[in-house]
Short mmCIF file of C-alpha atoms in Angstrom, two decimals:
data_model
loop_
_atom_site.label_atom_id
_atom_site.label_comp_id
_atom_site.label_asym_id
_atom_site.label_seq_id
_atom_site.Cartn_x
_atom_site.Cartn_y
_atom_site.Cartn_z
CA UNK X 60 -64.26 29.30 -34.52
CA UNK X 61 -60.82 30.88 -34.96
CA UNK X 62 -60.45 31.44 -31.23
CA UNK X 63 -61.40 27.79 -30.51
CA UNK X 64 -58.88 26.53 -33.05
CA UNK X 65 -56.14 28.65 -31.54
CA UNK X 66 -56.94 27.31 -28.07
CA UNK X 67 -56.87 23.74 -29.39
CA UNK X 68 -53.50 24.31 -31.06
CA UNK X 69 -52.14 25.86 -27.88
CA UNK X 70 -53.22 22.82 -25.84
CA UNK X 71 -51.65 20.45 -28.38
CA UNK X 72 -48.36 22.39 -28.37
CA UNK X 73 -48.25 22.53 -24.56
CA UNK X 74 -48.99 18.81 -24.28
CA UNK X 75 -46.27 18.02 -26.81
CA UNK X 76 -43.75 20.16 -24.94
CA UNK X 77 -44.58 18.48 -21.65
CA UNK X 78 -44.21 15.06 -23.29
CA UNK X 79 -40.85 16.03 -24.74
CA UNK X 80 -39.67 17.33 -21.35
CA UNK X 81 -40.82 14.15 -19.63
CA UNK X 82 -39.06 12.04 -22.25
CA UNK X 83 -35.86 14.08 -21.90
CA UNK X 84 -35.99 13.79 -18.13
CA UNK X 85 -36.31 10.00 -18.40
CA UNK X 86 -33.37 9.62 -20.78
CA UNK X 87 -30.50 7.63 -19.23
CA UNK X 88 -27.63 9.72 -17.89
CA UNK X 89 -24.26 8.22 -16.94
CA UNK X 90 -21.19 9.83 -15.37
CA UNK X 91 -17.92 7.95 -14.85
CA UNK X 92 -15.03 9.21 -12.72
CA UNK X 93 -11.68 7.42 -12.62
CA UNK X 94 -9.16 8.46 -9.99
CA UNK X 95 -9.55 10.55 -6.87
CA UNK X 96 -11.49 13.61 -7.93
CA UNK X 97 -10.94 12.52 -11.53
CA UNK X 98 -7.14 12.48 -11.13
CA UNK X 99 -5.71 9.15 -12.29
CA UNK X 100 -2.36 7.89 -10.99
CA UNK X 101 -0.85 5.40 -13.43
CA UNK X 102 0.89 2.42 -11.85
CA UNK X 103 -1.39 2.44 -8.80
CA UNK X 104 -4.83 1.35 -7.65
CA UNK X 105 -7.41 4.07 -8.32
CA UNK X 106 -11.05 4.54 -7.27
CA UNK X 107 -13.62 4.23 -10.04
CA UNK X 108 -17.15 5.58 -9.60
CA UNK X 109 -20.07 5.46 -12.00
CA UNK X 110 -23.38 7.23 -11.33
CA UNK X 111 -26.19 6.19 -13.69
CA UNK X 112 -29.72 7.54 -13.80
CA UNK X 113 -32.70 5.74 -15.32
CA UNK X 114 -30.69 3.04 -17.12
CA UNK X 115 -32.41 -0.23 -18.09
CA UNK X 116 -32.56 -3.07 -15.61
CA UNK X 117 -29.81 -5.64 -16.06
CA UNK X 118 -27.30 -3.19 -17.53
CA UNK X 119 -23.54 -3.70 -17.26
CA UNK X 120 -20.55 -1.41 -17.09
CA UNK X 121 -17.76 -2.39 -19.49
CA UNK X 122 -14.43 -0.56 -19.15
CA UNK X 123 -11.53 -1.53 -21.44
CA UNK X 124 -7.98 -0.46 -20.60
CA UNK X 125 -5.69 -1.03 -23.59
CA UNK X 126 -2.17 -1.65 -22.26
CA UNK X 127 -0.75 -2.45 -25.68
CA UNK X 128 1.53 -0.54 -28.01
CA UNK X 129 2.15 -0.16 -31.73
CA UNK X 130 4.66 -3.00 -31.50
CA UNK X 131 2.69 -5.42 -29.31
CA UNK X 132 -0.81 -4.59 -30.52
CA UNK X 133 -3.85 -4.36 -28.21
CA UNK X 134 -3.45 -5.86 -24.74
CA UNK X 135 -6.86 -5.34 -23.09
CA UNK X 136 -7.80 -5.39 -19.45
CA UNK X 137 -11.61 -5.51 -19.29
CA UNK X 138 -13.56 -4.54 -16.18
CA UNK X 139 -17.17 -5.75 -16.30
CA UNK X 140 -19.55 -4.95 -13.45
CA UNK X 141 -23.35 -5.06 -13.09
CA UNK X 142 -25.39 -1.86 -12.87
CA UNK X 143 -28.61 -2.20 -10.88
CA UNK X 144 -30.59 -0.02 -13.27
CA UNK X 145 -34.20 1.03 -13.02
CA UNK X 146 -35.72 4.43 -12.18
CA UNK X 147 -33.50 6.72 -10.13
CA UNK X 148 -29.78 6.51 -9.40
CA UNK X 149 -27.55 3.45 -9.67
CA UNK X 150 -24.00 3.77 -8.28
CA UNK X 151 -21.07 1.47 -9.05
CA UNK X 152 -17.86 1.85 -7.03
CA UNK X 153 -14.69 -0.18 -7.47
CA UNK X 154 -10.97 0.15 -6.89
CA UNK X 155 -9.03 -0.80 -10.03
CA UNK X 156 -5.34 -1.01 -10.89
CA UNK X 157 -4.41 1.34 -13.73
CA UNK X 158 -1.24 0.37 -15.58
CA UNK X 159 0.23 2.61 -18.32
CA UNK X 160 -2.35 2.60 -21.09
CA UNK X 161 -2.77 3.74 -24.64
CA UNK X 162 -6.50 4.35 -24.21
CA UNK X 163 -9.45 3.73 -21.90
CA UNK X 164 -12.97 3.29 -23.23
CA UNK X 165 -16.14 2.63 -21.28
CA UNK X 166 -19.77 1.88 -21.98
CA UNK X 167 -22.93 1.09 -20.07
CA UNK X 168 -24.69 -1.61 -22.05
CA UNK X 169 -28.37 -2.43 -21.68
CA UNK X 170 -29.99 -5.62 -22.84
CA UNK X 171 -30.06 -4.60 -26.48
CA UNK X 172 -28.06 -1.41 -26.90
CA UNK X 173 -25.34 0.87 -25.55
CA UNK X 174 -26.88 3.33 -23.10
CA UNK X 175 -23.85 5.63 -22.72
CA UNK X 176 -20.14 5.57 -23.55
CA UNK X 177 -16.95 7.59 -23.28
CA UNK X 178 -13.16 7.44 -23.43
CA UNK X 179 -9.98 8.66 -21.74
CA UNK X 180 -7.03 9.43 -24.01
CA UNK X 181 -3.62 7.92 -23.28
CA UNK X 182 -1.98 11.34 -23.24
CA UNK X 183 -3.88 12.22 -20.05
CA UNK X 184 -2.01 9.67 -17.88
CA UNK X 185 0.43 10.65 -15.13
CA UNK X 186 2.28 8.52 -12.57
CA UNK X 187 2.97 11.37 -10.13
CA UNK X 188 1.38 10.64 -6.72
CA UNK X 189 -1.29 13.02 -5.44
CA UNK X 190 -1.08 15.53 -2.60
CA UNK X 191 -4.73 15.88 -1.57
CA UNK X 192 -5.84 19.03 0.25
CA UNK X 193 -9.13 19.68 2.03
CA UNK X 194 -9.01 23.43 2.40
CA UNK X 195 -10.32 26.75 1.17
CA UNK X 196 -6.70 27.86 0.69
CA UNK X 197 -5.75 25.39 -2.03
CA UNK X 198 -3.78 28.07 -3.88
CA UNK X 199 -1.42 28.53 -0.92
CA UNK X 200 -0.64 24.80 -0.79
CA UNK X 201 -0.25 24.54 -4.56
CA UNK X 202 2.32 27.36 -4.45
CA UNK X 203 4.19 25.78 -1.50
CA UNK X 204 4.72 22.39 -3.17
CA UNK X 205 7.31 21.81 -5.91
CA UNK X 206 6.24 22.43 -9.49
CA UNK X 207 6.22 18.71 -10.32
CA UNK X 208 3.81 17.87 -7.46
CA UNK X 209 0.13 17.12 -8.16
CA UNK X 210 -1.84 19.11 -5.58
CA UNK X 211 -5.51 18.11 -5.79
CA UNK X 212 -8.34 20.00 -4.10
CA UNK X 213 -11.25 17.70 -3.19
CA UNK X 214 -14.24 17.74 -0.87
CA UNK X 215 -14.59 15.58 2.22
CA UNK X 216 -17.30 13.48 0.57
CA UNK X 217 -14.95 12.52 -2.28
CA UNK X 218 -12.52 10.70 0.02
CA UNK X 219 -13.04 6.92 -0.37
CA UNK X 220 -13.02 4.43 2.50
CA UNK X 221 -11.13 1.69 0.65
CA UNK X 222 -7.46 1.47 1.64
CA UNK X 223 -6.36 0.44 -1.87
CA UNK X 224 -7.94 3.58 -3.34
CA UNK X 225 -5.14 5.66 -1.74
CA UNK X 226 -2.36 3.67 -3.41
CA UNK X 227 -1.46 6.65 -5.58
CA UNK X 228 -1.78 9.29 -2.82
CA UNK X 229 1.32 10.72 -1.14
CA UNK X 230 -0.39 12.99 1.40
CA UNK X 231 -3.77 14.19 2.66
CA UNK X 232 -3.83 17.64 4.27
CA UNK X 233 -6.70 18.89 6.43
CA UNK X 234 -6.64 22.46 7.78
CA UNK X 235 -10.16 22.72 9.24
CA UNK X 236 -11.48 25.34 6.82
CA UNK X 237 -13.93 22.91 5.17
CA UNK X 238 -16.39 20.25 6.24
CA UNK X 239 -14.55 17.59 8.31
CA UNK X 240 -13.78 14.33 6.50
CA UNK X 241 -14.76 10.95 7.88
CA UNK X 242 -12.35 9.53 10.42
CA UNK X 243 -12.36 6.18 8.60
CA UNK X 244 -11.31 7.86 5.33
CA UNK X 245 -8.24 9.48 6.90
CA UNK X 246 -7.37 6.23 8.68
CA UNK X 247 -7.55 4.39 5.35
CA UNK X 248 -5.31 7.01 3.73
CA UNK X 249 -2.70 6.73 6.47
CA UNK X 250 -2.78 2.92 6.54
CA UNK X 251 -2.21 2.84 2.77
CA UNK X 252 1.07 4.75 3.12
CA UNK X 253 0.00 8.39 2.82
CA UNK X 254 1.11 11.11 5.22
CA UNK X 255 -1.99 12.64 6.81
CA UNK X 256 -1.30 16.19 8.06
CA UNK X 257 -3.68 17.88 10.50
CA UNK X 258 -2.75 21.49 9.93
CA UNK X 259 -4.11 23.26 13.00
CA UNK X 260 -5.31 24.57 15.18
CA UNK X 261 -8.41 22.67 14.10
CA UNK X 262 -11.96 23.75 15.00
CA UNK X 263 -14.13 21.76 17.37
CA UNK X 264 -15.84 20.03 14.44
CA UNK X 265 -12.51 18.38 13.57
CA UNK X 266 -11.46 17.25 17.07
CA UNK X 267 -12.33 13.63 16.35
CA UNK X 268 -9.54 13.50 13.77
CA UNK X 269 -6.92 13.99 16.49
CA UNK X 270 -7.68 10.45 17.68
CA UNK X 271 -5.49 9.28 14.81
CA UNK X 272 -2.42 10.88 16.35
CA UNK X 273 -2.55 8.26 19.14
CA UNK X 274 0.53 6.30 20.03
CA UNK X 275 3.46 4.84 18.06
CA UNK X 276 4.53 8.28 16.87
CA UNK X 277 1.46 8.65 14.70
CA UNK X 278 2.39 5.58 12.59
CA UNK X 279 -0.60 3.77 11.22
CA UNK X 280 -0.04 0.93 8.79
CA UNK X 281 2.31 1.99 6.02
CA UNK X 282 1.83 5.72 6.64
CA UNK X 283 1.55 8.14 9.50
CA UNK X 284 -0.56 10.94 10.93
CA UNK X 285 1.15 14.16 12.03
CA UNK X 286 0.02 17.48 13.45
CA UNK X 287 1.40 20.82 12.33
CA UNK X 288 0.67 24.44 13.13
CA UNK X 289 3.08 25.71 10.51
CA UNK X 290 2.55 27.35 7.16
CA UNK X 291 1.76 25.66 3.87
CA UNK X 292 5.50 25.55 3.15
CA UNK X 293 6.11 23.75 6.48
CA UNK X 294 3.42 21.21 5.60
CA UNK X 295 5.02 20.61 2.19
CA UNK X 296 8.28 19.67 3.91
CA UNK X 297 6.45 17.21 6.19
CA UNK X 298 5.20 15.00 3.39
CA UNK X 299 8.60 14.04 1.99
CA UNK X 300 8.97 10.25 2.09
CA UNK X 301 11.92 10.06 4.50
CA UNK X 302 11.97 6.80 6.46
CA UNK X 303 9.12 5.28 4.46
CA UNK X 304 9.18 2.02 2.54
CA UNK X 305 9.08 2.30 -1.27
CA UNK X 306 6.11 -0.04 -1.59
CA UNK X 307 6.16 -0.55 -5.35
CA UNK X 308 9.89 -1.35 -5.36
CA UNK X 309 9.50 -3.73 -2.41
CA UNK X 310 6.70 -5.64 -4.15
CA UNK X 311 8.75 -5.92 -7.35
CA UNK X 312 11.81 -7.11 -5.41
CA UNK X 313 9.78 -9.70 -3.51
CA UNK X 314 8.25 -11.00 -6.73
CA UNK X 315 11.62 -11.20 -8.50
CA UNK X 316 12.46 -14.47 -6.74
CA UNK X 317 10.41 -17.48 -7.93
CA UNK X 318 7.51 -18.32 -5.61
CA UNK X 319 7.10 -21.85 -7.00
CA UNK X 320 9.44 -24.66 -8.01
CA UNK X 321 8.26 -26.05 -11.37
CA UNK X 322 8.14 -29.85 -11.70
CA UNK X 323 11.26 -31.28 -13.31
CA UNK X 324 10.80 -32.32 -16.93
CA UNK X 325 12.38 -35.43 -18.41
CA UNK X 326 15.85 -34.71 -19.70
CA UNK X 327 16.11 -34.66 -23.45
CA UNK X 328 19.10 -37.03 -23.67
CA UNK X 329 17.26 -39.61 -21.51
CA UNK X 330 14.28 -39.53 -23.88
CA UNK X 331 16.62 -39.99 -26.87
CA UNK X 332 18.41 -42.93 -25.25
CA UNK X 333 15.12 -44.69 -24.43
CA UNK X 334 13.82 -44.08 -27.94
CA UNK X 335 16.97 -45.55 -29.52
CA UNK X 336 16.93 -48.62 -27.25
CA UNK X 337 13.23 -49.21 -27.98
CA UNK X 338 13.78 -48.85 -31.73
CA UNK X 339 16.58 -51.47 -31.68
CA UNK X 340 14.42 -53.78 -29.57
CA UNK X 341 11.44 -53.37 -31.92
CA UNK X 342 13.57 -54.17 -35.00
CA UNK X 343 15.02 -57.31 -33.36
CA UNK X 344 11.62 -58.58 -32.22
CA UNK X 345 10.13 -58.03 -35.66
CA UNK X 346 12.99 -59.83 -37.47
CA UNK X 347 13.06 -62.77 -35.09
CA UNK X 348 9.35 -63.30 -34.47
CA UNK X 349 7.71 -61.53 -37.39
CA UNK X 350 4.09 -60.49 -36.73
CA UNK X 351 4.03 -61.55 -33.06
CA UNK X 352 7.22 -59.57 -32.51
CA UNK X 353 5.57 -56.44 -33.94
CA UNK X 354 2.61 -56.92 -31.59
CA UNK X 355 5.00 -57.40 -28.67
CA UNK X 356 6.80 -54.16 -29.60
CA UNK X 357 3.50 -52.27 -29.52
CA UNK X 358 2.67 -53.73 -26.11
CA UNK X 359 6.12 -52.78 -24.80
CA UNK X 360 5.61 -49.22 -26.12
CA UNK X 361 2.28 -48.95 -24.29
CA UNK X 362 3.78 -50.29 -21.05
CA UNK X 363 6.79 -47.96 -21.30
CA UNK X 364 4.48 -44.97 -21.94
CA UNK X 365 2.35 -45.79 -18.90
CA UNK X 366 5.42 -46.25 -16.71
CA UNK X 367 6.96 -42.98 -17.95
CA UNK X 368 3.69 -41.10 -17.35
CA UNK X 369 3.38 -42.44 -13.81
CA UNK X 370 7.01 -41.59 -13.03
CA UNK X 371 7.22 -38.18 -14.67
CA UNK X 372 3.75 -36.69 -14.35
CA UNK X 373 3.50 -33.72 -11.95
CA UNK X 374 1.50 -34.15 -8.74
CA UNK X 375 -1.00 -31.44 -9.78
CA UNK X 376 -1.93 -29.61 -13.01
CA UNK X 377 -1.16 -26.29 -11.33
CA UNK X 378 1.49 -25.22 -8.85
CA UNK X 379 0.76 -22.18 -6.67
CA UNK X 380 3.20 -20.28 -4.47
CA UNK X 381 2.42 -17.28 -2.25
CA UNK X 382 4.25 -14.60 -0.29
CA UNK X 383 2.82 -11.64 1.62
CA UNK X 384 4.59 -8.33 2.17
CA UNK X 385 3.24 -6.51 5.25
CA UNK X 386 4.39 -2.99 6.17
CA UNK X 387 3.87 -2.40 9.89
CA UNK X 388 2.96 0.85 11.60
CA UNK X 389 1.51 0.88 15.10
CA UNK X 390 -0.94 -1.99 15.52
CA UNK X 391 -1.83 -2.23 11.81
CA UNK X 392 -0.02 -3.42 8.72
CA UNK X 393 -0.59 -2.84 5.01
CA UNK X 394 -0.31 -6.21 3.30
CA UNK X 395 0.13 -7.14 -0.36
CA UNK X 396 -0.38 -10.76 -1.36
CA UNK X 397 1.80 -12.17 -4.14
CA UNK X 398 0.63 -15.34 -5.90
CA UNK X 399 2.50 -17.21 -8.61
CA UNK X 400 0.44 -19.68 -10.65
CA UNK X 401 2.34 -22.21 -12.77
CA UNK X 402 0.13 -24.24 -15.14
CA UNK X 403 1.30 -27.46 -16.79
CA UNK X 404 -1.42 -27.89 -19.41
CA UNK X 405 -2.79 -24.63 -20.75
CA UNK X 406 -5.58 -23.41 -18.51
CA UNK X 407 -7.96 -20.58 -17.75
CA UNK X 408 -7.51 -19.16 -14.27
CA UNK X 409 -10.69 -18.04 -12.51
CA UNK X 410 -9.68 -16.58 -9.16
CA UNK X 411 -12.00 -14.97 -6.61
CA UNK X 412 -9.44 -12.35 -5.60
CA UNK X 413 -8.90 -8.65 -6.20
CA UNK X 414 -5.52 -8.67 -7.90
CA UNK X 415 -3.64 -7.80 -11.07
CA UNK X 416 -0.79 -9.45 -13.04
CA UNK X 417 2.66 -7.96 -12.57
CA UNK X 418 3.39 -8.27 -16.28
CA UNK X 419 1.46 -6.91 -19.26
CA UNK X 420 -1.10 -9.48 -20.47
CA UNK X 421 -4.82 -9.60 -21.32
CA UNK X 422 -7.14 -10.32 -18.41
CA UNK X 423 -10.67 -9.67 -17.23
CA UNK X 424 -12.19 -8.67 -13.89
CA UNK X 425 -15.85 -8.94 -12.95
CA UNK X 426 -17.93 -9.40 -9.81
CA UNK X 427 -16.67 -13.00 -9.52
CA UNK X 428 -12.98 -12.09 -9.54
CA UNK X 429 -10.07 -12.22 -11.97
CA UNK X 430 -9.93 -14.30 -15.16
CA UNK X 431 -6.99 -14.92 -17.49
CA UNK X 432 -5.63 -17.63 -19.79
CA UNK X 433 -2.21 -19.19 -19.34
CA UNK X 434 -0.28 -21.38 -21.77
CA UNK X 435 1.14 -24.73 -20.73
CA UNK X 436 4.34 -24.72 -18.66
CA UNK X 437 4.05 -20.97 -18.06
CA UNK X 438 3.56 -18.89 -14.93
CA UNK X 439 2.03 -15.58 -13.93
CA UNK X 440 2.63 -13.55 -10.77
CA UNK X 441 -0.38 -11.72 -9.35
CA UNK X 442 -0.26 -8.87 -6.84
CA UNK X 443 -3.33 -8.40 -4.68
CA UNK X 444 -4.85 -5.05 -3.83
CA UNK X 445 -3.37 -3.59 -0.62
CA UNK X 446 -5.40 -4.33 2.50
CA UNK X 447 -5.06 -3.74 6.23
CA UNK X 448 -4.37 -6.54 8.73
CA UNK X 449 -3.40 -6.69 12.40
CA UNK X 450 0.31 -6.38 13.06
CA UNK X 451 1.91 -8.81 15.53
CA UNK X 452 5.19 -6.88 15.75
CA UNK X 453 5.10 -3.77 17.96
CA UNK X 454 7.64 -1.65 19.81
CA UNK X 455 7.01 -1.16 23.53
CA UNK X 456 9.59 1.09 25.10
CA UNK X 457 12.94 -0.33 24.01
CA UNK X 458 11.64 -3.85 23.31
CA UNK X 459 10.13 -5.59 20.33
CA UNK X 460 7.03 -7.59 21.25
CA UNK X 461 5.29 -10.38 19.35
CA UNK X 462 1.56 -9.93 19.99
CA UNK X 463 0.61 -12.53 17.41
CA UNK X 464 -0.23 -16.21 17.78
CA UNK X 465 2.63 -17.58 15.65
CA UNK X 466 6.41 -17.22 16.04
CA UNK X 467 8.28 -14.48 14.22
CA UNK X 468 11.42 -16.04 12.83
CA UNK X 469 14.74 -14.68 11.57
CA UNK X 470 14.12 -11.25 13.06
CA UNK X 471 16.60 -8.73 11.69
CA UNK X 472 17.18 -5.04 12.35
CA UNK X 473 18.73 -3.13 9.45
CA UNK X 474 21.92 -1.64 10.87
CA UNK X 475 22.12 -4.00 13.86
CA UNK X 476 21.99 -7.43 12.21
CA UNK X 477 20.07 -10.65 12.98
CA UNK X 478 18.22 -10.88 16.30
CA UNK X 479 16.97 -14.50 16.33
CA UNK X 480 13.37 -15.63 16.70
CA UNK X 481 10.51 -14.11 18.68
CA UNK X 482 7.89 -16.45 20.14
CA UNK X 483 4.25 -15.38 20.71
CA UNK X 484 4.05 -13.07 23.73
CA UNK X 485 7.84 -12.79 24.01
CA UNK X 486 9.91 -9.61 24.02
CA UNK X 487 13.29 -8.92 22.46
CA UNK X 488 15.78 -6.15 23.22
CA UNK X 489 17.59 -5.33 19.95
CA UNK X 490 21.37 -5.51 20.14
CA UNK X 491 24.23 -5.03 17.76
CA UNK X 492 25.07 -8.38 16.18
CA UNK X 493 27.55 -9.53 13.61
CA UNK X 494 25.96 -9.52 10.19
CA UNK X 495 25.78 -12.79 8.30
CA UNK X 496 24.13 -13.78 5.02
CA UNK X 497 20.52 -12.52 5.16
CA UNK X 498 17.65 -15.00 4.76
CA UNK X 499 16.79 -15.69 1.13
CA UNK X 500 13.15 -14.72 1.70
CA UNK X 501 14.01 -11.05 2.18
CA UNK X 502 17.63 -10.68 1.04
CA UNK X 503 16.52 -8.65 -2.00
CA UNK X 504 14.59 -6.19 0.19
CA UNK X 505 17.34 -5.00 2.53
CA UNK X 506 18.84 -2.50 0.10
CA UNK X 507 15.46 -0.73 -0.07
CA UNK X 508 15.07 -0.31 3.72
CA UNK X 509 16.37 2.46 5.96
CA UNK X 510 18.45 1.73 9.10
CA UNK X 511 16.29 0.88 12.09
CA UNK X 512 13.76 -1.10 10.03
CA UNK X 513 12.74 -4.40 11.63
CA UNK X 514 12.25 -7.39 9.33
CA UNK X 515 10.74 -10.74 10.35
CA UNK X 516 9.08 -13.84 8.86
CA UNK X 517 6.06 -15.88 9.86
CA UNK X 518 3.99 -18.77 8.51
CA UNK X 519 6.59 -20.06 6.08
CA UNK X 520 5.08 -23.56 6.14
CA UNK X 521 2.24 -22.40 3.89
CA UNK X 522 3.58 -19.17 2.34
CA UNK X 523 5.81 -16.68 4.10
CA UNK X 524 4.65 -13.33 5.41
CA UNK X 525 7.49 -10.80 5.44
CA UNK X 526 6.91 -8.16 8.12
CA UNK X 527 8.58 -4.78 7.59
CA UNK X 528 8.49 -2.18 10.36
CA UNK X 529 10.19 0.84 8.75
CA UNK X 530 12.54 2.90 10.88
CA UNK X 531 10.87 2.10 14.23
CA UNK X 532 14.26 1.88 15.96
CA UNK X 533 15.87 4.86 14.27
CA UNK X 534 16.74 7.57 16.75
CA UNK X 535 16.38 5.24 19.75
CA UNK X 536 20.05 5.54 20.60
CA UNK X 537 21.18 2.06 19.54
CA UNK X 538 24.77 1.89 18.46
CA UNK X 539 25.19 1.29 14.76
CA UNK X 540 22.03 2.98 13.51
#
């Protein structure tokens, strides 16, 4: 009897342990990573990745970035995205703009409860761009870069494919000692403005990456791809931003000029004069005609109000102006769309774009786009996430060529002056011209550009695109550069 009881107790204990293990294994598990390899760059677009296991169906990821201060109070930016849920893994990936913050909190919320949550303290933020290395000799590169550099060692699989995710990356260095990264990931890094260094000689497994060296001096979008056989110290000298366009400063300069012209409001003295004249008229009508005069005054007031509304009302409740800044390198360009929305009555903007406000204000982003509220007679300027487009402006030999389908107008070379217009399919040989007043659309940008940069406009009937080809003519032997 004792032996049977012991066996029964042993079976019960074993069954209970197995049940507990099964329950523990089925518990939801969530990991969130913000920034490349967990390294956040403040003031730039960063990759965000959430891996959830066994979360309930219909769950949502809620991330709150508090951009406020003790003086201004909380200023939240809320990112809300669906999580597929169910048994197994659910992955959420998004590129998000991270402004200076006081705190970041996140939670995965099921239908009735919070499944998992976490936070990032404000003291952990840093606006220093990243120098990403794919190597087994990360210590050598970390020692070769200046002390204030952020050298980050990641694996090839951690490199995102989204161009905007490299907004806070200064360089990507590949030396062939690890698994080769995807060609598309390095192309995205270069197009976003990073310097991609192939530190060779590379093994056969990495030969495909040399396709990025190509033509146009290795320029690709806003960045470039270079090859080096030097030491880690030589590579560190290659990634200095000489001849590059300061993208953040260019966007701020382009957005400094108003993109819309607000409708003119009635002048205050005109309203006062009309009110005084109407008051005198109403008094006279009432004294002369009594009751009928009072009724006539009311009718005149209604007619005047309708006439004033028809004459002074704006043509639309919202006014929208756009401008695009495109940094050219080779046959690609990195473009940033600027949109200014001016609302006359207060309104809620629901925009199906991936963008962020240039100023500090509450807003929300979900799978449908961006949402924010705007008071009456106020405006907000939005900057879209960087993306890659085809570049119409290329350099062939000593000539500039317009490969696009629309004219490039007011072409200017920094250091040589204005060059005129460039029709589709036409070529232009840059020459030294007398400088005049620069076009208003890019006058604010010229001080940020190095000599040899080509600037041009297109599509100004619907919203100008400003094309910037940084330093493509430098070193070509033209007088004045």
